[in-house]
C-alpha positions as protocol buffer text, in pm:
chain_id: "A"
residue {
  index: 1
  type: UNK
  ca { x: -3332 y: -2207 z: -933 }
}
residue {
  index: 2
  type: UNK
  ca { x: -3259 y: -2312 z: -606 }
}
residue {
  index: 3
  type: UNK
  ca { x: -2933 y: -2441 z: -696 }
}
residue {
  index: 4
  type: UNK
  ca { x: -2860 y: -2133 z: -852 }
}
residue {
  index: 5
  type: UNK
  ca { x: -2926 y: -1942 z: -550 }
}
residue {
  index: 6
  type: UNK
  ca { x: -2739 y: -2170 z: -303 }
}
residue {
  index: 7
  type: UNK
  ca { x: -2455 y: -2144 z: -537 }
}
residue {
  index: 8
  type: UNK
  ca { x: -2455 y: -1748 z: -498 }
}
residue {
  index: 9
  type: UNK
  ca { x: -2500 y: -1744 z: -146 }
}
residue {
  index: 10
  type: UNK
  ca { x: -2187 y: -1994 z: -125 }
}
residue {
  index: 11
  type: UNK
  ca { x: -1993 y: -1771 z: -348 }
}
residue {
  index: 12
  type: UNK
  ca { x: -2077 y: -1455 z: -172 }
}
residue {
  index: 13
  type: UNK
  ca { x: -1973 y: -1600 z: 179 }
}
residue {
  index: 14
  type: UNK
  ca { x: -1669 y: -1722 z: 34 }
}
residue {
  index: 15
  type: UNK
  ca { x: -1584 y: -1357 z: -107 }
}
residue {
  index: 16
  type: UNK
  ca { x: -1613 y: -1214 z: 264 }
}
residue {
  index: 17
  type: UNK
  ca { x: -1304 y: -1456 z: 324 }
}
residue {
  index: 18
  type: UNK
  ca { x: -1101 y: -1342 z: 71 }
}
residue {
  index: 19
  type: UNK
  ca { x: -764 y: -1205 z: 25 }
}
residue {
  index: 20
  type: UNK
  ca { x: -755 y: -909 z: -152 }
}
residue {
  index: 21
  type: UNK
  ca { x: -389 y: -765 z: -282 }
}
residue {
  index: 22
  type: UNK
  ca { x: -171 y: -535 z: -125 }
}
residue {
  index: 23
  type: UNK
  ca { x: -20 y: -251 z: -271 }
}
residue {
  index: 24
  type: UNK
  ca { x: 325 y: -140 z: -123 }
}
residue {
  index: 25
  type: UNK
  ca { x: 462 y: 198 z: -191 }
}
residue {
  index: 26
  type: UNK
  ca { x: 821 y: 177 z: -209 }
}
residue {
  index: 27
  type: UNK
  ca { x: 1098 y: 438 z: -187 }
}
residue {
  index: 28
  type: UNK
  ca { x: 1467 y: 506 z: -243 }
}
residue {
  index: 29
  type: UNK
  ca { x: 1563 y: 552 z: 80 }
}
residue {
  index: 30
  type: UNK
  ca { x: 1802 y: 905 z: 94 }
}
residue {
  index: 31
  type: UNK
  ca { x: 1888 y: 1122 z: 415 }
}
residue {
  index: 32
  type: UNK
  ca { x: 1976 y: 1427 z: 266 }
}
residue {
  index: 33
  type: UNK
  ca { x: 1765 y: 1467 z: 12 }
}
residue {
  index: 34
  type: UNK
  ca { x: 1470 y: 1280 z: 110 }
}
residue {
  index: 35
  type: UNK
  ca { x: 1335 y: 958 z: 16 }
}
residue {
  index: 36
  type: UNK
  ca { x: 1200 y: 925 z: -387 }
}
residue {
  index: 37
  type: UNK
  ca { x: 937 y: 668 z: -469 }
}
residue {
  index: 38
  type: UNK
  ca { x: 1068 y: 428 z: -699 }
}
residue {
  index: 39
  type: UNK
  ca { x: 744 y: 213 z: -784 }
}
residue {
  index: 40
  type: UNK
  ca { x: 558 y: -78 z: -586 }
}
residue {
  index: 41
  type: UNK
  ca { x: 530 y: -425 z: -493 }
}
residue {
  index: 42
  type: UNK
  ca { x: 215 y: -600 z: -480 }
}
residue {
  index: 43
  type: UNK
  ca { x: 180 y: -893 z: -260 }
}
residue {
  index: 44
  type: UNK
  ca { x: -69 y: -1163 z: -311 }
}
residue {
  index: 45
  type: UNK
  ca { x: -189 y: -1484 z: -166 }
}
residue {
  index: 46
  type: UNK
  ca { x: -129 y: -1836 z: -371 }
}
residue {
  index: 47
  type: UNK
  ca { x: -162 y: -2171 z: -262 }
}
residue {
  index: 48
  type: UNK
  ca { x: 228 y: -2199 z: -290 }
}
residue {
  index: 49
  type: UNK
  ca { x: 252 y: -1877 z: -8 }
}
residue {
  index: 50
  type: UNK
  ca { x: 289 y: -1482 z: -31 }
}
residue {
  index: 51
  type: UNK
  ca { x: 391 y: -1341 z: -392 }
}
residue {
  index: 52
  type: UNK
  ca { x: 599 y: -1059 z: -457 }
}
residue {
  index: 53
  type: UNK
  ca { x: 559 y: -873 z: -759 }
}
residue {
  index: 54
  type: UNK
  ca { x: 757 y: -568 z: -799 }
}
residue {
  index: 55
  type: UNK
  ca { x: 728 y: -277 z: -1049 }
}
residue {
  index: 56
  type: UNK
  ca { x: 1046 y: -95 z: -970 }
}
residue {
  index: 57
  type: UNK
  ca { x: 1233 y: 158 z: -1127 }
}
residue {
  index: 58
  type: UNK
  ca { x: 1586 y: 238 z: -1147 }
}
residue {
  index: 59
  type: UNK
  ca { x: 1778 y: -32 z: -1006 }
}
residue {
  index: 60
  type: UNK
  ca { x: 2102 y: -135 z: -1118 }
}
residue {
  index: 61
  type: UNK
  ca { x: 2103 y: -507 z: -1225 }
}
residue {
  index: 62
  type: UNK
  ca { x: 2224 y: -759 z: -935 }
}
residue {
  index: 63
  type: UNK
  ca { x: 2110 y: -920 z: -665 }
}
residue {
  index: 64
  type: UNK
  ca { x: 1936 y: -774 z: -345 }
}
residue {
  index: 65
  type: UNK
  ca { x: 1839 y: -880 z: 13 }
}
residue {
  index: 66
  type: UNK
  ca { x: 1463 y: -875 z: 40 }
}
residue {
  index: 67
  type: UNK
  ca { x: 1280 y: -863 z: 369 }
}
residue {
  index: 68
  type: UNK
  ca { x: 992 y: -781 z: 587 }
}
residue {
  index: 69
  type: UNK
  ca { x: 1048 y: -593 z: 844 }
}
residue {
  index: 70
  type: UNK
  ca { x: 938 y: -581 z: 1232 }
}
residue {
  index: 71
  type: UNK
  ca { x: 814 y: -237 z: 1180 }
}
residue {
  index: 72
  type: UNK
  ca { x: 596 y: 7 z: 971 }
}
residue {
  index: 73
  type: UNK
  ca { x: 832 y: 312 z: 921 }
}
residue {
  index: 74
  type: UNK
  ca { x: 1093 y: 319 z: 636 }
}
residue {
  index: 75
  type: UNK
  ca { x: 1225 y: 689 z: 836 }
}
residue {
  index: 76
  type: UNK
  ca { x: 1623 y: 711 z: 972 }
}
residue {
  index: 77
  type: UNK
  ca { x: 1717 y: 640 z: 1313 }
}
residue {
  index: 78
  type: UNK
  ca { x: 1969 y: 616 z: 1485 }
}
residue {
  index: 79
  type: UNK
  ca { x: 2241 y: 306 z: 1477 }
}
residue {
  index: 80
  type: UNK
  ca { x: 2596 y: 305 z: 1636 }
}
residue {
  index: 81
  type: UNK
  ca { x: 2557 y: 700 z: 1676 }
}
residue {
  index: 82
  type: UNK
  ca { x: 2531 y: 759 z: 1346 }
}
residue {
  index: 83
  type: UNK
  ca { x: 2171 y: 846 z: 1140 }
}
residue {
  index: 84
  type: UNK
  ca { x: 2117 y: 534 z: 899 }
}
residue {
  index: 85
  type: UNK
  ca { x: 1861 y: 520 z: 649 }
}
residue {
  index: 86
  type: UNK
  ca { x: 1547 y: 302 z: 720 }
}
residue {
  index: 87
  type: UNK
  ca { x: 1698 y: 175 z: 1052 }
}
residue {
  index: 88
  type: UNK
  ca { x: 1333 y: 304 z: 1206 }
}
residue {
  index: 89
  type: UNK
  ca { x: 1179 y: -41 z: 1056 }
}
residue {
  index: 90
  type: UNK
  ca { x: 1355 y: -207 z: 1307 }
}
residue {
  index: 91
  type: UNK
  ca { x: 1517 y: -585 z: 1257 }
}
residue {
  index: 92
  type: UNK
  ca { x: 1355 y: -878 z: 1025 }
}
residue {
  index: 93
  type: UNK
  ca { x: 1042 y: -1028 z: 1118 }
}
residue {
  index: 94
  type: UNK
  ca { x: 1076 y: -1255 z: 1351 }
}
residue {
  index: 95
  type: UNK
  ca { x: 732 y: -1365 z: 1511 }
}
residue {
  index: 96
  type: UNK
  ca { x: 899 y: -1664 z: 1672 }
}
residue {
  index: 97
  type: UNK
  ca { x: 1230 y: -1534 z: 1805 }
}
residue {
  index: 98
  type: UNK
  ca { x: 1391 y: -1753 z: 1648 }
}
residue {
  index: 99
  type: UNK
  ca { x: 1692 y: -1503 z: 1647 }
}
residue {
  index: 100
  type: UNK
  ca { x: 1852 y: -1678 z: 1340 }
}
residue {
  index: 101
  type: UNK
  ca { x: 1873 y: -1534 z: 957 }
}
residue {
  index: 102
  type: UNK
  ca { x: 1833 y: -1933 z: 770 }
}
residue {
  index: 103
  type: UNK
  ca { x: 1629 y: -1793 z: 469 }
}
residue {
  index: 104
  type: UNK
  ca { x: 1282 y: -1798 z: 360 }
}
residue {
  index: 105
  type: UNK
  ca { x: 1248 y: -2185 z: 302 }
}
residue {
  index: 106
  type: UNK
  ca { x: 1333 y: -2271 z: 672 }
}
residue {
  index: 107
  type: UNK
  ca { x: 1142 y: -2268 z: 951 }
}
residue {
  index: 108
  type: UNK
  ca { x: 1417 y: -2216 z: 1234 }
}
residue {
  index: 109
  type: UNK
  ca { x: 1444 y: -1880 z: 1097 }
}
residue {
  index: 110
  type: UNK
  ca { x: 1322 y: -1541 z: 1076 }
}
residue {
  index: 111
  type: UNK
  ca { x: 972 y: -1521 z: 851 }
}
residue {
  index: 112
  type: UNK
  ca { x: 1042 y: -1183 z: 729 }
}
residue {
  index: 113
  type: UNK
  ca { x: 1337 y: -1388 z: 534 }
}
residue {
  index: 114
  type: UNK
  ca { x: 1236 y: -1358 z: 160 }
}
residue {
  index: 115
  type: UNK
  ca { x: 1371 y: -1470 z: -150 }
}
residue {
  index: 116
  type: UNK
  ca { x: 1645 y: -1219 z: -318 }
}
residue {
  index: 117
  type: UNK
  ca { x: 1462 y: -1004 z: -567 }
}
residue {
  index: 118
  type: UNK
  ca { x: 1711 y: -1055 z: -912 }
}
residue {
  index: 119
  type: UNK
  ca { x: 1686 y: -723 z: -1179 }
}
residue {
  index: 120
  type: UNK
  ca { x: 1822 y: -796 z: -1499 }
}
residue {
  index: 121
  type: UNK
  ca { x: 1992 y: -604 z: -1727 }
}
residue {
  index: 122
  type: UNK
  ca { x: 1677 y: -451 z: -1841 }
}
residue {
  index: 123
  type: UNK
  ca { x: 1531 y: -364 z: -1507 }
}
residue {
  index: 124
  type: UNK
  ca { x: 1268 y: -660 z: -1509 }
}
residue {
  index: 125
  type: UNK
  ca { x: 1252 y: -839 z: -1152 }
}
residue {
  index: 126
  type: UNK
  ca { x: 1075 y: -1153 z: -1134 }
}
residue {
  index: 127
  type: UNK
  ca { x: 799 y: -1183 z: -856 }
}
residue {
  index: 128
  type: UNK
  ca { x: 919 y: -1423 z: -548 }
}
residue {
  index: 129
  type: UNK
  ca { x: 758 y: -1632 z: -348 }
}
residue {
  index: 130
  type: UNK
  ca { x: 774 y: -1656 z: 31 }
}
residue {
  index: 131
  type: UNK
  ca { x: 593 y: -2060 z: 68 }
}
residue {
  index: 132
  type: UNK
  ca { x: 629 y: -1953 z: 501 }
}
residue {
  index: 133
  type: UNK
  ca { x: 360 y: -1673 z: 487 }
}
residue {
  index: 134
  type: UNK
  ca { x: 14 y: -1870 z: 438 }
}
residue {
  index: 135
  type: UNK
  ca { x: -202 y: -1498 z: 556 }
}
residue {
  index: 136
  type: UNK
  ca { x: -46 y: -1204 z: 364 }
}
residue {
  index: 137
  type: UNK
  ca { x: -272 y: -974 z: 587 }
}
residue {
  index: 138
  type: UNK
  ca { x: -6 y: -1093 z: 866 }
}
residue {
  index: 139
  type: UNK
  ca { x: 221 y: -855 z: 723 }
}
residue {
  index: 140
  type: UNK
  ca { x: 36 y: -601 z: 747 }
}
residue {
  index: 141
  type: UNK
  ca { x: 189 y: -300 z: 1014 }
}
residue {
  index: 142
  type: UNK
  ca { x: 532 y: -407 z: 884 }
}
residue {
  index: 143
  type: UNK
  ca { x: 777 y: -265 z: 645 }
}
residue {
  index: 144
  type: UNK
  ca { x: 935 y: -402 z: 299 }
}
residue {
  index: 145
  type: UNK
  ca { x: 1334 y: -383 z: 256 }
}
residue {
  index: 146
  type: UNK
  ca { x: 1512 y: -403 z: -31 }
}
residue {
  index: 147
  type: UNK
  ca { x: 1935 y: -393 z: 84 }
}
residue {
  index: 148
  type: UNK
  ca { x: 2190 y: -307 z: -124 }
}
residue {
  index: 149
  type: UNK
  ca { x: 2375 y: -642 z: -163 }
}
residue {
  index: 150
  type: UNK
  ca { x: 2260 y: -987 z: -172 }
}
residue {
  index: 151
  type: UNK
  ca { x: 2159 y: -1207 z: 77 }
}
residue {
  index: 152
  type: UNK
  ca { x: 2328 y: -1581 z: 106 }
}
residue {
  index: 153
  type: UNK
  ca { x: 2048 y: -1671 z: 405 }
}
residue {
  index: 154
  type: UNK
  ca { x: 2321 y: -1720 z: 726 }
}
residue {
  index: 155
  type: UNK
  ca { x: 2482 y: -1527 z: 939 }
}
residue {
  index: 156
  type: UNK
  ca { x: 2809 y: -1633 z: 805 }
}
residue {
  index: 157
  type: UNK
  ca { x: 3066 y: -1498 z: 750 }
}
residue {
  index: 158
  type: UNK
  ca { x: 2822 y: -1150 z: 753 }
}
residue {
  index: 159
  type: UNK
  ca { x: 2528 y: -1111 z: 941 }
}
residue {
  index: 160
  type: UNK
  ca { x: 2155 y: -1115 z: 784 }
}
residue {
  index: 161
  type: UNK
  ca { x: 2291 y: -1265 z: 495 }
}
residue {
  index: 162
  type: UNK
  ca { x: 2557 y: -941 z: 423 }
}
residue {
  index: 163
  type: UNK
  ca { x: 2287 y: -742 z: 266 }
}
residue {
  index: 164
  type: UNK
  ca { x: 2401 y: -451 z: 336 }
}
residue {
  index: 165
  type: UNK
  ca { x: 2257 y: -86 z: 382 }
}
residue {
  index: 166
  type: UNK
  ca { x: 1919 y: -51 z: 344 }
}
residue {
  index: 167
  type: UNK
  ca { x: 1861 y: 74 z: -28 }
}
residue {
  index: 168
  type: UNK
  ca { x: 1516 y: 107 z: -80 }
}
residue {
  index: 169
  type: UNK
  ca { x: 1186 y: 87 z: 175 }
}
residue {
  index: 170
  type: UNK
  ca { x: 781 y: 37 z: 150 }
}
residue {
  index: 171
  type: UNK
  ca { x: 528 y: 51 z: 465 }
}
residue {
  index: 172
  type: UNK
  ca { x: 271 y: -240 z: 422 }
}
residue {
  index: 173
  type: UNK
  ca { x: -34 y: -86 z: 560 }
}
């Protein structure tokens, strides 16, 4: 009995530490006729990092740049004078400052560098993993990105990878 009840009380303090999922709305992002939710990504803690597991809707098969961004708004702002969708979440993640776009495997880059998400021909995306993000409640107050093109992890011979316009946006709260 007693070991019983030590084993609860272990098991219950253990629970208080836990990690529990997060849910991420995401939306197509669209300035003129308003952003349209497109599905979700869950993220969830493994001993390997952060997983992503989408459940999107109505992408085009191909390859996309995947990120976390600085901040928690997915609205338009401003960018050379011109509106641009999702520019409010600001640049990649970068806790560090490390200023350089190397990828989500190395750690002289941004952290909000994530692996591509791939959708194949039937709309299925594998989840990712991000093996830099050991807390996934450190993302919280930031914003997912999904960019129109792919992502090659340098700044050469296009910035952030050449990703692209920002296609599609979530607010991890």
């Amino acid at each position: 009995m007693k070991k019983l009840l030590a084993a609860l009380l272990c098991a219950a303090s253990f629970g208080a530490y836990a990690q529990t999922d997060i849910i991420v709305p995401v939306s197509r992002l669209d300035i003129e006729k308003g952003n349209a939710p497109i599905g979700e990504i869950r993220i969830s803690q493994s001993k390997y990092g952060a997983v992503f597991t989408p459940k999107l809707q109505g992408l085009k098969a191909g390859i996309y740049g995947f990120h976390v961004h600085e901040k928690p708004s997915c609205a338009p702002a401003e960018s050379n004078g011109k509106l641009t969708a999702g520019m409010a979440a600001g640049g990649h993640w970068d806790p560090k400052k490390t200023g350089a776009h190397k990828g989500p495997w190395d750690d002289g880059g941004h952290l909000g560098d994530l692996p591509a998400l791939a959708v194949a021909e039937n709309g299925h995306i594998q989840p990712v993993v991000a093996p830099r993000i050991k807390n996934i409640n450190s993302l919280r107050g930031h914003s997912l990105m999904i960019h129109a093109g792919g992502d090659n992890y340098s700044d050469q011979p296009a910035a952030l990878g050449g990703g692209g316009a920002r296609m599609a946006c979530g607010v991890i709260k």
